[in-house]
Every structure is written in structure tokens, then in C-alpha cells.
Coordinates of C-alpha atoms in Angstrom, one line a residue:
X1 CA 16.0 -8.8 -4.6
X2 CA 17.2 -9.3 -8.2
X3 CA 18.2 -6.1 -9.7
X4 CA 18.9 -5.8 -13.5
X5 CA 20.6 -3.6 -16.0
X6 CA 17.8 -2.8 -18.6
X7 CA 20.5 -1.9 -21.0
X8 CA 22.7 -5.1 -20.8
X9 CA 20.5 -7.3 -18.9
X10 CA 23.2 -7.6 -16.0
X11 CA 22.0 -9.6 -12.7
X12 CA 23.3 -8.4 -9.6
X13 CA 21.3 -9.9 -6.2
X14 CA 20.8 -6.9 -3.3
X15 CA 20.2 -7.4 -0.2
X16 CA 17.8 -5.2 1.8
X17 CA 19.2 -4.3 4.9
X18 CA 17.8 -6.1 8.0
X19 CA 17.2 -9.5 6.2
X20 CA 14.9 -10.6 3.8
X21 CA 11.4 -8.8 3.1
X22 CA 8.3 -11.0 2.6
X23 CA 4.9 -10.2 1.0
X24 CA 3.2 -8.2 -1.7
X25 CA 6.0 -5.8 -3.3
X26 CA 4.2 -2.6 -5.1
X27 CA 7.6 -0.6 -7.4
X28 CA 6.8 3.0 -8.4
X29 CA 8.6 5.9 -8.3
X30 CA 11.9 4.8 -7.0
X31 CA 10.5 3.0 -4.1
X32 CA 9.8 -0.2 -3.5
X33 CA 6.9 -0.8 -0.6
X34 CA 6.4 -4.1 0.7
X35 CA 2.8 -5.0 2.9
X36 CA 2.8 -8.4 5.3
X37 CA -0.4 -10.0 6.3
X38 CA 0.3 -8.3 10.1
X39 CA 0.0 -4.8 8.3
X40 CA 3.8 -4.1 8.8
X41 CA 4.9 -1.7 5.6
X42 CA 8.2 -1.0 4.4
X43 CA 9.8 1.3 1.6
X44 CA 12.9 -0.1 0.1
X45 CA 15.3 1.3 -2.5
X46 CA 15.3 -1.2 -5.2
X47 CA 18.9 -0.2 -6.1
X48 CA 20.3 -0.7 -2.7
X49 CA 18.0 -2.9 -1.1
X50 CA 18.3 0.1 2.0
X51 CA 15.3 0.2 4.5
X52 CA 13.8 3.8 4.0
X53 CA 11.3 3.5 6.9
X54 CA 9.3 0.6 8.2
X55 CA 5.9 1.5 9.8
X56 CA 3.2 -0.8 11.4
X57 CA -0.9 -0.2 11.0
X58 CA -3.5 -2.3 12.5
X59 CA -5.0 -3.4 9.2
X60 CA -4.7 -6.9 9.0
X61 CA -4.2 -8.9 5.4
X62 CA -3.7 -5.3 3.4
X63 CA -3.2 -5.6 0.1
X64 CA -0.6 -4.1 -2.5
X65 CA 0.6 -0.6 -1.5
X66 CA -0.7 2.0 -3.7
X67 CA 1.2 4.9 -3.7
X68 CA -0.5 8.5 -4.9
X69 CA 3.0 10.4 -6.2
X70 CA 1.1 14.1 -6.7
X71 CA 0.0 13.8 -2.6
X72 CA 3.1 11.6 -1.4
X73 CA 0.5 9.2 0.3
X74 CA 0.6 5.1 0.7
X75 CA -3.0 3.5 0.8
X76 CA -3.7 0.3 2.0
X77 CA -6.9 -1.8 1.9
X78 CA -8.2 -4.8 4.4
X79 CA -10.6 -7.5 3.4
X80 CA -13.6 -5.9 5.4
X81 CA -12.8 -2.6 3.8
X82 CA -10.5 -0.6 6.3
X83 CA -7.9 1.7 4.6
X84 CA -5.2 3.3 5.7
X85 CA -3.0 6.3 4.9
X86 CA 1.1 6.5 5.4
X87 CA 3.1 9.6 4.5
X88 CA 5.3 7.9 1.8
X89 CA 8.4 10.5 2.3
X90 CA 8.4 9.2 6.3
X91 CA 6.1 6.4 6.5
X92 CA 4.0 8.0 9.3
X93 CA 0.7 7.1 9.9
X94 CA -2.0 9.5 8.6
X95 CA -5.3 8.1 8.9
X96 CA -7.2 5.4 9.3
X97 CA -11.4 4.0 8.9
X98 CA -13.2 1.9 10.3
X99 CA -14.7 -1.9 8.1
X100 CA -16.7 -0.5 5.4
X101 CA -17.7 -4.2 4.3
X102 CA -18.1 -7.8 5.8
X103 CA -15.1 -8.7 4.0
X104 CA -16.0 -12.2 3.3
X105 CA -14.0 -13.9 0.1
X106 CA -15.6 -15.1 -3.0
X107 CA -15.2 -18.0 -5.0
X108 CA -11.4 -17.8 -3.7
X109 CA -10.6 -14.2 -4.3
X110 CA -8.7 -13.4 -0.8
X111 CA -7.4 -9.9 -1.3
X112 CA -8.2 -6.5 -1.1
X113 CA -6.9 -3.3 -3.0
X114 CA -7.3 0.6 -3.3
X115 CA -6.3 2.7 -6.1
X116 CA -6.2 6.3 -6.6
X117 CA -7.7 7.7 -9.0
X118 CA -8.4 11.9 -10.0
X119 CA -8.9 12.5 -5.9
X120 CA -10.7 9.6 -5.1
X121 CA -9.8 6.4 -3.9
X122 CA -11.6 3.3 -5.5
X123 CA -11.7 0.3 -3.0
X124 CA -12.6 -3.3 -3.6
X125 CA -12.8 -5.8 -0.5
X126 CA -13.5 -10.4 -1.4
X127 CA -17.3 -10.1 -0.9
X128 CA -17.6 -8.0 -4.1
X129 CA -18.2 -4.5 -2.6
X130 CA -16.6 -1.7 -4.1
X131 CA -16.9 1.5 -2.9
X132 CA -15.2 5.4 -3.5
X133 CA -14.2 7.4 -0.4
X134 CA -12.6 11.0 -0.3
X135 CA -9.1 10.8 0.8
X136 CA -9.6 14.2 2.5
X137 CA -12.4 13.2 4.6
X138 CA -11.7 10.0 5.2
X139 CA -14.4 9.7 7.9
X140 CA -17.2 10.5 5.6
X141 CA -19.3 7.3 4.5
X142 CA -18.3 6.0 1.3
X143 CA -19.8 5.9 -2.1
X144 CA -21.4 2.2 -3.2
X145 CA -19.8 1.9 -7.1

């Protein structure tokens, strides 16, 4: 990681601890979360490059991490539509569904995402479906957008 002084433009490289970290980085909040395609996640301080937690889900291929700062909650999105839930203080496992789509790509678009947004979480898969589900009844069917 390449961390810079936004008053002097000063480059100084940091090293996370335990080696290099691969895959798509989300920054927000002081935290730095990386996903890899075999669902690992892991919070990093961008300043130190220090491991906060590491924590494994079975979604494979998630996309970028988006983190909900009012609830303190990681979401992650598959391809076929699975999301899951992480404490972001802890990085436990909170919850997660089952495929809500086939998943399928289209025209080259390969990746997933979930964003919070006023209590619900908006969720777009490849195939084009894109769907709202209530965080606090994750089990409930979705809503079609």
C-alpha cells in the first residue's frame, strides 16, 4: 500500500502485516476492507497497513465491500445474488441468503455489488437483476427494482 500526505504529497509504502493483500479494496471510514474471489475479507488500517480481523464467508467472487457506518455492518454480493453480512467492529459473520438470481454475466460485466441505501440494501448481480432486500429480515424475498 502507498500511503500519502495530502498536505505535502509525501509517499511512504506500508506494509500490511501478514504479506501482501490481493483483490477489490473498498476505503471508508478509516478502514480499509479487501474481498478475494474465495470470499476471504479483511479490514486493514490504511495508515499502518495492521490486519484488524480477517473473516472467511462462503460467497464466492463477492464484490467491493460496502460498509453501512450508522449500523457498523459489511455487505457483500455474489454473482447469483447471495449477500452477506460481517460485523465491521469484529468481522463476525452475521447473516447470510441464499442465490436470489442465476447470476449469469452480460456482455462481459463479471461482478456483483450491494449498496446501502436509507435501510435498504440495493443489489445488482451480471444477468441484469437488481433487486432491494431488508437488511433486518434478510430471509424475506426480495423486491424486483
Amino acid at each position: 500500500m502507498l500511503l500519502l500526505d495530502p498536505a505535502t504529497g509525501a509517499r511512504e509504502r506500508v506494509e500490511p502485516a501478514g504479506g501482501g493483500l490481493r483483490g477489490a479494496g473498498t476505503l471508508r471510514e478509516g478502514t480499509l476492507w479487501f474481498t478475494t474471489p474465495d470470499g476471504a475479507v479483511t479490514a486493514v488500517s490504511p495508515r499502518t497497513g495492521s490486519v484488524r480481523w480477517r473473516t472467511r464467508t462462503t460467497l464466492e467472487q463477492p464484490g467491493p465491500a460496502a460498509p453501512d457506518p450508522r449500523t457498523h455492518t459489511l455487505y457483500l454480493a455474489r454473482p447469483a445474488g447471495r449477500v452477506a453480512a460481517l460485523d465491521t467492529r469484529e468481522g463476525t459473520l452475521l447473516w447470510e441468503t441464499h442465490p436470489r438470481s442465476e447470476g449469469a454475466a452480460l456482455a462481459g460485466v463479471t461482478g456483483s455489488a450491494v449498496l446501502p441505501h436509507e435501510g435498504t440494501l440495493v443489489v445488482t448481480t451480471p444477468d441484469g437483476t437488481v433487486f432491494g432486500m431488508d437488511p433486518g429480515h434478510p430471509g424475506r424475498e426480495p423486491v424486483p427494482g
